[in-house]
């Protein structure tokens, strides 16, 4: 009797299966259709961005980008160099190095 109940339950569940994918899941083929193929050589040509000033200072293009940024800061009077009062600490500074990619172009620039 128990075996018949299990068999009947399995048969009923198979009849109720409508072969509609579970909501929220996509087929792997659908995902691949929506992606662009990337050439391996393109990946090999991708440069890493410097993680800190020491790394950036070894590349002429990053040195030039830093000089442009400092010129812009000076031109816009962003800050004024002054003497630090006694018992005061200066705030820290961190350079962030990112290559900006132009949206509709293959051109890049360093900031």
mmCIF file of N, CA and C in Angstrom:
data_model
loop_
_atom_site.group_PDB
_atom_site.id
_atom_site.type_symbol
_atom_site.label_atom_id
_atom_site.label_comp_id
_atom_site.label_asym_id
_atom_site.label_seq_id
_atom_site.Cartn_x
_atom_site.Cartn_y
_atom_site.Cartn_z
ATOM 1 N N UNK A 1 0.812 -1.199 0.000
ATOM 2 C CA UNK A 1 0.000 0.000 0.000
ATOM 3 C C UNK A 1 0.859 1.269 0.000
ATOM 4 N N UNK A 2 1.863 1.270 0.829
ATOM 5 C CA UNK A 2 2.745 2.448 0.907
ATOM 6 C C UNK A 2 3.457 2.682 -0.416
ATOM 7 N N UNK A 3 3.900 1.593 -1.044
ATOM 8 C CA UNK A 3 4.585 1.691 -2.332
ATOM 9 C C UNK A 3 3.647 2.228 -3.414
ATOM 10 N N UNK A 4 2.400 1.792 -3.389
ATOM 11 C CA UNK A 4 1.414 2.288 -4.350
ATOM 12 C C UNK A 4 1.158 3.782 -4.148
ATOM 13 N N UNK A 5 1.124 4.226 -2.902
ATOM 14 C CA UNK A 5 0.885 5.643 -2.592
ATOM 15 C C UNK A 5 2.036 6.496 -3.115
ATOM 16 N N UNK A 6 3.255 6.000 -2.974
ATOM 17 C CA UNK A 6 4.426 6.733 -3.468
ATOM 18 C C UNK A 6 4.390 6.811 -4.986
ATOM 19 N N UNK A 7 4.105 5.678 -5.646
ATOM 20 C CA UNK A 7 4.020 5.647 -7.108
ATOM 21 C C UNK A 7 2.928 6.588 -7.601
ATOM 22 N N UNK A 8 1.787 6.574 -6.945
ATOM 23 C CA UNK A 8 0.673 7.446 -7.324
ATOM 24 C C UNK A 8 1.053 8.915 -7.146
ATOM 25 N N UNK A 9 1.752 9.211 -6.065
ATOM 26 C CA UNK A 9 2.184 10.588 -5.793
ATOM 27 C C UNK A 9 3.155 11.074 -6.864
ATOM 28 N N UNK A 10 4.083 10.223 -7.274
ATOM 29 C CA UNK A 10 5.055 10.574 -8.314
ATOM 30 C C UNK A 10 4.345 10.801 -9.641
ATOM 31 N N UNK A 11 3.418 9.914 -9.988
ATOM 32 C CA UNK A 11 2.681 10.064 -11.246
ATOM 33 C C UNK A 11 1.877 11.361 -11.267
ATOM 34 N N UNK A 12 1.236 11.687 -10.155
ATOM 35 C CA UNK A 12 0.447 12.917 -10.080
ATOM 36 C C UNK A 12 1.332 14.155 -10.184
ATOM 37 N N UNK A 13 2.509 14.104 -9.565
ATOM 38 C CA UNK A 13 3.393 15.275 -9.625
ATOM 39 C C UNK A 13 3.944 15.461 -11.034
ATOM 40 N N UNK A 14 4.191 14.366 -11.767
ATOM 41 C CA UNK A 14 4.666 14.475 -13.141
ATOM 42 C C UNK A 14 3.591 15.054 -14.049
ATOM 43 N N UNK A 15 2.334 14.698 -13.805
ATOM 44 C CA UNK A 15 1.237 15.237 -14.601
ATOM 45 C C UNK A 15 1.091 16.740 -14.365
ATOM 46 N N UNK A 16 1.398 17.181 -13.158
ATOM 47 C CA UNK A 16 1.244 18.595 -12.812
ATOM 48 C C UNK A 16 2.423 19.453 -13.245
ATOM 49 N N UNK A 17 3.464 18.846 -13.777
ATOM 50 C CA UNK A 17 4.649 19.608 -14.194
ATOM 51 C C UNK A 17 4.393 20.252 -15.542
ATOM 52 N N UNK A 18 4.514 21.574 -15.618
ATOM 53 C CA UNK A 18 4.172 22.279 -16.854
ATOM 54 C C UNK A 18 5.391 22.717 -17.666
ATOM 55 N N UNK A 19 6.584 22.333 -17.252
ATOM 56 C CA UNK A 19 7.819 22.624 -17.973
ATOM 57 C C UNK A 19 8.094 24.124 -18.140
ATOM 58 N N UNK A 20 7.530 24.945 -17.286
ATOM 59 C CA UNK A 20 7.821 26.383 -17.298
ATOM 60 C C UNK A 20 8.995 26.616 -16.356
ATOM 61 N N UNK A 21 10.040 27.323 -16.815
ATOM 62 C CA UNK A 21 11.205 27.547 -15.952
ATOM 63 C C UNK A 21 10.829 28.291 -14.669
ATOM 64 N N UNK A 22 11.599 28.046 -13.635
ATOM 65 C CA UNK A 22 11.380 28.723 -12.360
ATOM 66 C C UNK A 22 11.604 30.214 -12.556
ATOM 67 N N UNK A 23 10.728 31.023 -12.013
ATOM 68 C CA UNK A 23 10.818 32.476 -12.171
ATOM 69 C C UNK A 23 12.115 32.992 -11.549
ATOM 70 N N UNK A 24 12.782 33.887 -12.251
ATOM 71 C CA UNK A 24 14.017 34.466 -11.738
ATOM 72 C C UNK A 24 15.271 33.766 -12.238
ATOM 73 N N UNK A 25 15.118 32.678 -12.938
ATOM 74 C CA UNK A 25 16.267 31.965 -13.470
ATOM 75 C C UNK A 25 16.312 32.122 -14.987
ATOM 76 N N UNK A 26 17.530 32.169 -15.529
ATOM 77 C CA UNK A 26 17.700 32.281 -16.976
ATOM 78 C C UNK A 26 18.510 31.097 -17.478
ATOM 79 N N UNK A 27 18.243 30.735 -18.708
ATOM 80 C CA UNK A 27 19.036 29.682 -19.336
ATOM 81 C C UNK A 27 20.418 30.240 -19.657
ATOM 82 N N UNK A 28 21.418 29.400 -19.579
ATOM 83 C CA UNK A 28 22.785 29.807 -19.879
ATOM 84 C C UNK A 28 22.914 30.311 -21.312
ATOM 85 N N UNK A 29 22.195 29.695 -22.235
ATOM 86 C CA UNK A 29 22.256 30.142 -23.638
ATOM 87 C C UNK A 29 21.700 31.555 -23.792
ATOM 88 N N UNK A 30 20.669 31.906 -23.028
ATOM 89 C CA UNK A 30 20.123 33.269 -23.077
ATOM 90 C C UNK A 30 21.137 34.286 -22.564
ATOM 91 N N UNK A 31 21.863 33.920 -21.536
ATOM 92 C CA UNK A 31 22.879 34.819 -20.977
ATOM 93 C C UNK A 31 23.988 35.044 -21.995
ATOM 94 N N UNK A 32 24.461 33.977 -22.633
ATOM 95 C CA UNK A 32 25.530 34.108 -23.619
ATOM 96 C C UNK A 32 25.100 34.927 -24.831
ATOM 97 N N UNK A 33 23.832 34.836 -25.223
ATOM 98 C CA UNK A 33 23.344 35.598 -26.373
ATOM 99 C C UNK A 33 23.400 37.098 -26.113
ATOM 100 N N UNK A 34 23.300 37.521 -24.857
ATOM 101 C CA UNK A 34 23.287 38.940 -24.510
ATOM 102 C C UNK A 34 24.676 39.507 -24.225
ATOM 103 N N UNK A 35 25.713 38.734 -24.417
ATOM 104 C CA UNK A 35 27.067 39.214 -24.142
ATOM 105 C C UNK A 35 27.850 39.376 -25.434
ATOM 106 N N UNK A 36 28.889 40.189 -25.359
ATOM 107 C CA UNK A 36 29.759 40.377 -26.512
ATOM 108 C C UNK A 36 31.006 39.528 -26.328
ATOM 109 N N UNK A 37 31.443 38.937 -27.398
ATOM 110 C CA UNK A 37 32.646 38.122 -27.349
ATOM 111 C C UNK A 37 33.862 39.037 -27.230
ATOM 112 N N UNK A 38 34.783 38.684 -26.363
ATOM 113 C CA UNK A 38 35.994 39.473 -26.159
ATOM 114 C C UNK A 38 37.182 38.652 -26.626
ATOM 115 N N UNK A 39 38.007 39.269 -27.425
ATOM 116 C CA UNK A 39 39.209 38.585 -27.903
ATOM 117 C C UNK A 39 40.209 38.466 -26.753
ATOM 118 N N UNK A 40 40.873 37.336 -26.657
ATOM 119 C CA UNK A 40 41.871 37.129 -25.618
ATOM 120 C C UNK A 40 42.976 38.171 -25.707
ATOM 121 N N UNK A 41 43.370 38.542 -26.915
ATOM 122 C CA UNK A 41 44.433 39.539 -27.076
ATOM 123 C C UNK A 41 44.042 40.875 -26.458
ATOM 124 N N UNK A 42 42.772 41.228 -26.531
ATOM 125 C CA UNK A 42 42.299 42.476 -25.933
ATOM 126 C C UNK A 42 42.499 42.438 -24.428
ATOM 127 N N UNK A 43 42.206 41.310 -23.814
ATOM 128 C CA UNK A 43 42.389 41.188 -22.373
ATOM 129 C C UNK A 43 43.859 41.296 -21.988
ATOM 130 N N UNK A 44 44.732 40.787 -22.825
ATOM 131 C CA UNK A 44 46.159 40.851 -22.524
ATOM 132 C C UNK A 44 46.695 42.276 -22.621
ATOM 133 N N UNK A 45 46.055 43.119 -23.421
ATOM 134 C CA UNK A 45 46.509 44.495 -23.591
ATOM 135 C C UNK A 45 45.963 45.442 -22.526
ATOM 136 N N UNK A 46 45.035 44.964 -21.717
ATOM 137 C CA UNK A 46 44.443 45.805 -20.682
ATOM 138 C C UNK A 46 45.486 46.102 -19.610
ATOM 139 N N UNK A 47 45.658 47.393 -19.324
ATOM 140 C CA UNK A 47 46.634 47.790 -18.312
ATOM 141 C C UNK A 47 45.999 47.819 -16.938
ATOM 142 N N UNK A 48 46.794 47.479 -15.952
ATOM 143 C CA UNK A 48 46.332 47.633 -14.583
ATOM 144 C C UNK A 48 46.535 49.074 -14.164
ATOM 145 N N UNK A 49 45.635 49.561 -13.336
ATOM 146 C CA UNK A 49 45.767 50.916 -12.818
ATOM 147 C C UNK A 49 46.651 50.863 -11.573
ATOM 148 N N UNK A 50 47.457 51.903 -11.368
ATOM 149 C CA UNK A 50 48.309 51.924 -10.177
ATOM 150 C C UNK A 50 47.465 51.916 -8.903
ATOM 151 N N UNK A 51 47.954 51.233 -7.890
ATOM 152 C CA UNK A 51 47.240 51.178 -6.615
ATOM 153 C C UNK A 51 47.629 52.313 -5.684
ATOM 154 N N UNK A 52 48.782 52.943 -5.965
ATOM 155 C CA UNK A 52 49.240 54.016 -5.088
ATOM 156 C C UNK A 52 50.193 54.942 -5.853
ATOM 157 N N UNK A 53 50.627 56.009 -5.181
ATOM 158 C CA UNK A 53 51.501 57.000 -5.806
ATOM 159 C C UNK A 53 52.820 56.373 -6.264
ATOM 160 N N UNK A 54 53.383 55.518 -5.433
ATOM 161 C CA UNK A 54 54.678 54.909 -5.757
ATOM 162 C C UNK A 54 54.613 54.159 -7.094
ATOM 163 N N UNK A 55 53.536 53.416 -7.313
ATOM 164 C CA UNK A 55 53.371 52.701 -8.586
ATOM 165 C C UNK A 55 53.138 53.676 -9.735
ATOM 166 N N UNK A 56 52.304 54.692 -9.508
ATOM 167 C CA UNK A 56 51.977 55.659 -10.564
ATOM 168 C C UNK A 56 53.205 56.449 -10.986
ATOM 169 N N UNK A 57 54.075 56.738 -10.046
ATOM 170 C CA UNK A 57 55.252 57.562 -10.321
ATOM 171 C C UNK A 57 56.267 56.867 -11.225
ATOM 172 N N UNK A 58 56.045 55.606 -11.534
ATOM 173 C CA UNK A 58 56.962 54.891 -12.429
ATOM 174 C C UNK A 58 56.521 54.971 -13.891
ATOM 175 N N UNK A 59 55.369 55.599 -14.153
ATOM 176 C CA UNK A 59 54.842 55.708 -15.515
ATOM 177 C C UNK A 59 54.699 57.172 -15.916
ATOM 178 N N UNK A 60 55.272 57.521 -17.047
ATOM 179 C CA UNK A 60 55.249 58.902 -17.531
ATOM 180 C C UNK A 60 53.820 59.429 -17.693
ATOM 181 N N UNK A 61 52.926 58.602 -18.222
ATOM 182 C CA UNK A 61 51.553 59.082 -18.449
ATOM 183 C C UNK A 61 50.842 59.413 -17.142
ATOM 184 N N UNK A 62 51.129 58.666 -16.069
ATOM 185 C CA UNK A 62 50.500 58.963 -14.782
ATOM 186 C C UNK A 62 51.135 60.193 -14.141
ATOM 187 N N UNK A 63 52.436 60.366 -14.333
ATOM 188 C CA UNK A 63 53.099 61.576 -13.823
ATOM 189 C C UNK A 63 52.486 62.798 -14.497
ATOM 190 N N UNK A 64 52.302 62.715 -15.806
ATOM 191 C CA UNK A 64 51.690 63.817 -16.554
ATOM 192 C C UNK A 64 50.259 64.083 -16.064
ATOM 193 N N UNK A 65 49.496 63.026 -15.818
ATOM 194 C CA UNK A 65 48.124 63.184 -15.323
ATOM 195 C C UNK A 65 48.115 63.849 -13.948
ATOM 196 N N UNK A 66 49.070 63.479 -13.084
ATOM 197 C CA UNK A 66 49.159 64.107 -11.756
ATOM 198 C C UNK A 66 49.520 65.582 -11.874
ATOM 199 N N UNK A 67 50.436 65.907 -12.778
ATOM 200 C CA UNK A 67 50.821 67.310 -12.983
ATOM 201 C C UNK A 67 49.631 68.132 -13.476
ATOM 202 N N UNK A 68 48.851 67.574 -14.383
ATOM 203 C CA UNK A 68 47.654 68.262 -14.884
ATOM 204 C C UNK A 68 46.669 68.496 -13.738
ATOM 205 N N UNK A 69 46.489 67.499 -12.899
ATOM 206 C CA UNK A 69 45.569 67.626 -11.760
ATOM 207 C C UNK A 69 46.049 68.698 -10.785
ATOM 208 N N UNK A 70 47.344 68.704 -10.476
ATOM 209 C CA UNK A 70 47.884 69.723 -9.564
ATOM 210 C C UNK A 70 47.774 71.118 -10.167
ATOM 211 N N UNK A 71 48.022 71.244 -11.465
ATOM 212 C CA UNK A 71 47.859 72.545 -12.141
ATOM 213 C C UNK A 71 46.414 73.024 -12.034
ATOM 214 N N UNK A 72 45.478 72.112 -12.199
ATOM 215 C CA UNK A 72 44.060 72.458 -12.100
ATOM 216 C C UNK A 72 43.705 72.914 -10.686
ATOM 217 N N UNK A 73 44.229 72.218 -9.686
ATOM 218 C CA UNK A 73 43.988 72.598 -8.286
ATOM 219 C C UNK A 73 44.530 73.999 -8.023
ATOM 220 N N UNK A 74 45.742 74.269 -8.489
ATOM 221 C CA UNK A 74 46.343 75.597 -8.292
ATOM 222 C C UNK A 74 45.575 76.676 -9.049
ATOM 223 N N UNK A 75 45.211 76.401 -10.277
ATOM 224 C CA UNK A 75 44.492 77.369 -11.107
ATOM 225 C C UNK A 75 43.143 77.747 -10.490
ATOM 226 N N UNK A 76 42.469 76.777 -9.889
ATOM 227 C CA UNK A 76 41.149 77.008 -9.295
ATOM 228 C C UNK A 76 41.216 77.485 -7.842
ATOM 229 N N UNK A 77 42.427 77.731 -7.342
ATOM 230 C CA UNK A 77 42.609 78.166 -5.942
ATOM 231 C C UNK A 77 41.854 77.258 -4.968
ATOM 232 N N UNK A 78 41.994 75.973 -5.176
ATOM 233 C CA UNK A 78 41.305 74.993 -4.344
ATOM 234 C C UNK A 78 41.802 75.020 -2.903
ATOM 235 N N UNK A 79 43.085 75.265 -2.716
ATOM 236 C CA UNK A 79 43.640 75.354 -1.373
ATOM 237 C C UNK A 79 44.833 76.285 -1.363
ATOM 238 N N UNK A 80 45.211 76.687 -0.167
ATOM 239 C CA UNK A 80 46.355 77.576 0.007
ATOM 240 C C UNK A 80 47.339 76.918 0.962
ATOM 241 N N UNK A 81 48.588 76.900 0.581
ATOM 242 C CA UNK A 81 49.625 76.339 1.436
ATOM 243 C C UNK A 81 49.862 77.282 2.601
ATOM 244 N N UNK A 82 49.882 76.745 3.798
ATOM 245 C CA UNK A 82 50.047 77.575 4.994
ATOM 246 C C UNK A 82 50.851 76.820 6.041
ATOM 247 N N UNK A 83 51.258 77.513 7.078
ATOM 248 C CA UNK A 83 51.996 76.893 8.181
ATOM 249 C C UNK A 83 50.991 76.269 9.140
ATOM 250 N N UNK A 84 51.282 75.067 9.558
ATOM 251 C CA UNK A 84 50.392 74.349 10.462
ATOM 252 C C UNK A 84 50.532 74.909 11.875
ATOM 253 N N UNK A 85 49.425 75.240 12.542
ATOM 254 C CA UNK A 85 49.503 75.734 13.923
ATOM 255 C C UNK A 85 50.097 74.668 14.847
ATOM 256 N N UNK A 86 50.702 75.106 15.963
ATOM 257 C CA UNK A 86 51.282 74.142 16.917
ATOM 258 C C UNK A 86 50.205 73.174 17.433
ATOM 259 N N UNK A 87 50.607 71.974 17.722
ATOM 260 C CA UNK A 87 49.726 70.932 18.264
ATOM 261 C C UNK A 87 48.588 70.533 17.317
ATOM 262 N N UNK A 88 48.735 70.777 16.031
ATOM 263 C CA UNK A 88 47.721 70.393 15.049
ATOM 264 C C UNK A 88 48.325 69.396 14.057
ATOM 265 N N UNK A 89 47.497 68.496 13.570
ATOM 266 C CA UNK A 89 47.947 67.516 12.581
ATOM 267 C C UNK A 89 47.302 67.833 11.241
ATOM 268 N N UNK A 90 48.062 67.660 10.199
ATOM 269 C CA UNK A 90 47.524 67.850 8.846
ATOM 270 C C UNK A 90 46.638 66.659 8.480
ATOM 271 N N UNK A 91 45.635 66.906 7.653
ATOM 272 C CA UNK A 91 44.783 65.805 7.195
ATOM 273 C C UNK A 91 45.513 65.027 6.108
ATOM 274 N N UNK A 92 45.149 63.795 5.950
ATOM 275 C CA UNK A 92 45.800 62.953 4.951
ATOM 276 C C UNK A 92 45.266 63.195 3.551
ATOM 277 N N UNK A 93 45.951 62.622 2.597
ATOM 278 C CA UNK A 93 45.576 62.749 1.197
ATOM 279 C C UNK A 93 45.845 61.414 0.514
ATOM 280 N N UNK A 94 44.945 61.021 -0.349
ATOM 281 C CA UNK A 94 45.155 59.782 -1.091
ATOM 282 C C UNK A 94 44.828 60.024 -2.556
ATOM 283 N N UNK A 95 45.762 59.698 -3.422
ATOM 284 C CA UNK A 95 45.529 59.773 -4.860
ATOM 285 C C UNK A 95 44.807 58.503 -5.281
ATOM 286 N N UNK A 96 43.817 58.659 -6.156
ATOM 287 C CA UNK A 96 43.115 57.513 -6.729
ATOM 288 C C UNK A 96 43.367 57.550 -8.229
ATOM 289 N N UNK A 97 43.898 56.481 -8.763
ATOM 290 C CA UNK A 97 44.277 56.430 -10.174
ATOM 291 C C UNK A 97 43.297 55.556 -10.946
ATOM 292 N N UNK A 98 42.555 56.171 -11.856
ATOM 293 C CA UNK A 98 41.580 55.460 -12.676
ATOM 294 C C UNK A 98 41.720 55.906 -14.119
ATOM 295 N N UNK A 99 41.557 54.982 -15.039
ATOM 296 C CA UNK A 99 41.544 55.306 -16.459
ATOM 297 C C UNK A 99 40.097 55.497 -16.864
ATOM 298 N N UNK A 100 39.761 56.696 -17.305
ATOM 299 C CA UNK A 100 38.393 56.975 -17.745
ATOM 300 C C UNK A 100 38.266 56.573 -19.201
ATOM 301 N N UNK A 101 37.265 55.792 -19.476
ATOM 302 C CA UNK A 101 37.016 55.352 -20.840
ATOM 303 C C UNK A 101 35.874 56.188 -21.409
ATOM 304 N N UNK A 102 36.133 56.795 -22.566
ATOM 305 C CA UNK A 102 35.108 57.605 -23.215
ATOM 306 C C UNK A 102 33.987 56.681 -23.669
ATOM 307 N N UNK A 103 32.726 57.100 -23.488
ATOM 308 C CA UNK A 103 31.585 56.226 -23.766
ATOM 309 C C UNK A 103 31.511 55.725 -25.196
ATOM 310 N N UNK A 104 31.526 56.603 -26.163
ATOM 311 C CA UNK A 104 31.336 56.182 -27.553
ATOM 312 C C UNK A 104 32.639 56.219 -28.334
ATOM 313 N N UNK A 105 33.711 55.893 -27.656
ATOM 314 C CA UNK A 105 35.009 55.966 -28.309
ATOM 315 C C UNK A 105 35.943 54.976 -27.644
ATOM 316 N N UNK A 106 37.017 54.656 -28.327
ATOM 317 C CA UNK A 106 38.005 53.762 -27.729
ATOM 318 C C UNK A 106 39.109 54.562 -27.046
ATOM 319 N N UNK A 107 38.966 55.891 -27.013
ATOM 320 C CA UNK A 107 39.975 56.737 -26.384
ATOM 321 C C UNK A 107 39.921 56.608 -24.870
ATOM 322 N N UNK A 108 41.076 56.747 -24.250
ATOM 323 C CA UNK A 108 41.138 56.725 -22.793
ATOM 324 C C UNK A 108 41.953 57.908 -22.319
ATOM 325 N N UNK A 109 41.749 58.260 -21.054
ATOM 326 C CA UNK A 109 42.573 59.305 -20.462
ATOM 327 C C UNK A 109 42.810 58.947 -19.005
ATOM 328 N N UNK A 110 43.903 59.411 -18.452
ATOM 329 C CA UNK A 110 44.245 59.123 -17.068
ATOM 330 C C UNK A 110 43.823 60.295 -16.198
ATOM 331 N N UNK A 111 43.181 59.996 -15.075
ATOM 332 C CA UNK A 111 42.815 61.011 -14.079
ATOM 333 C C UNK A 111 43.246 60.542 -12.719
#
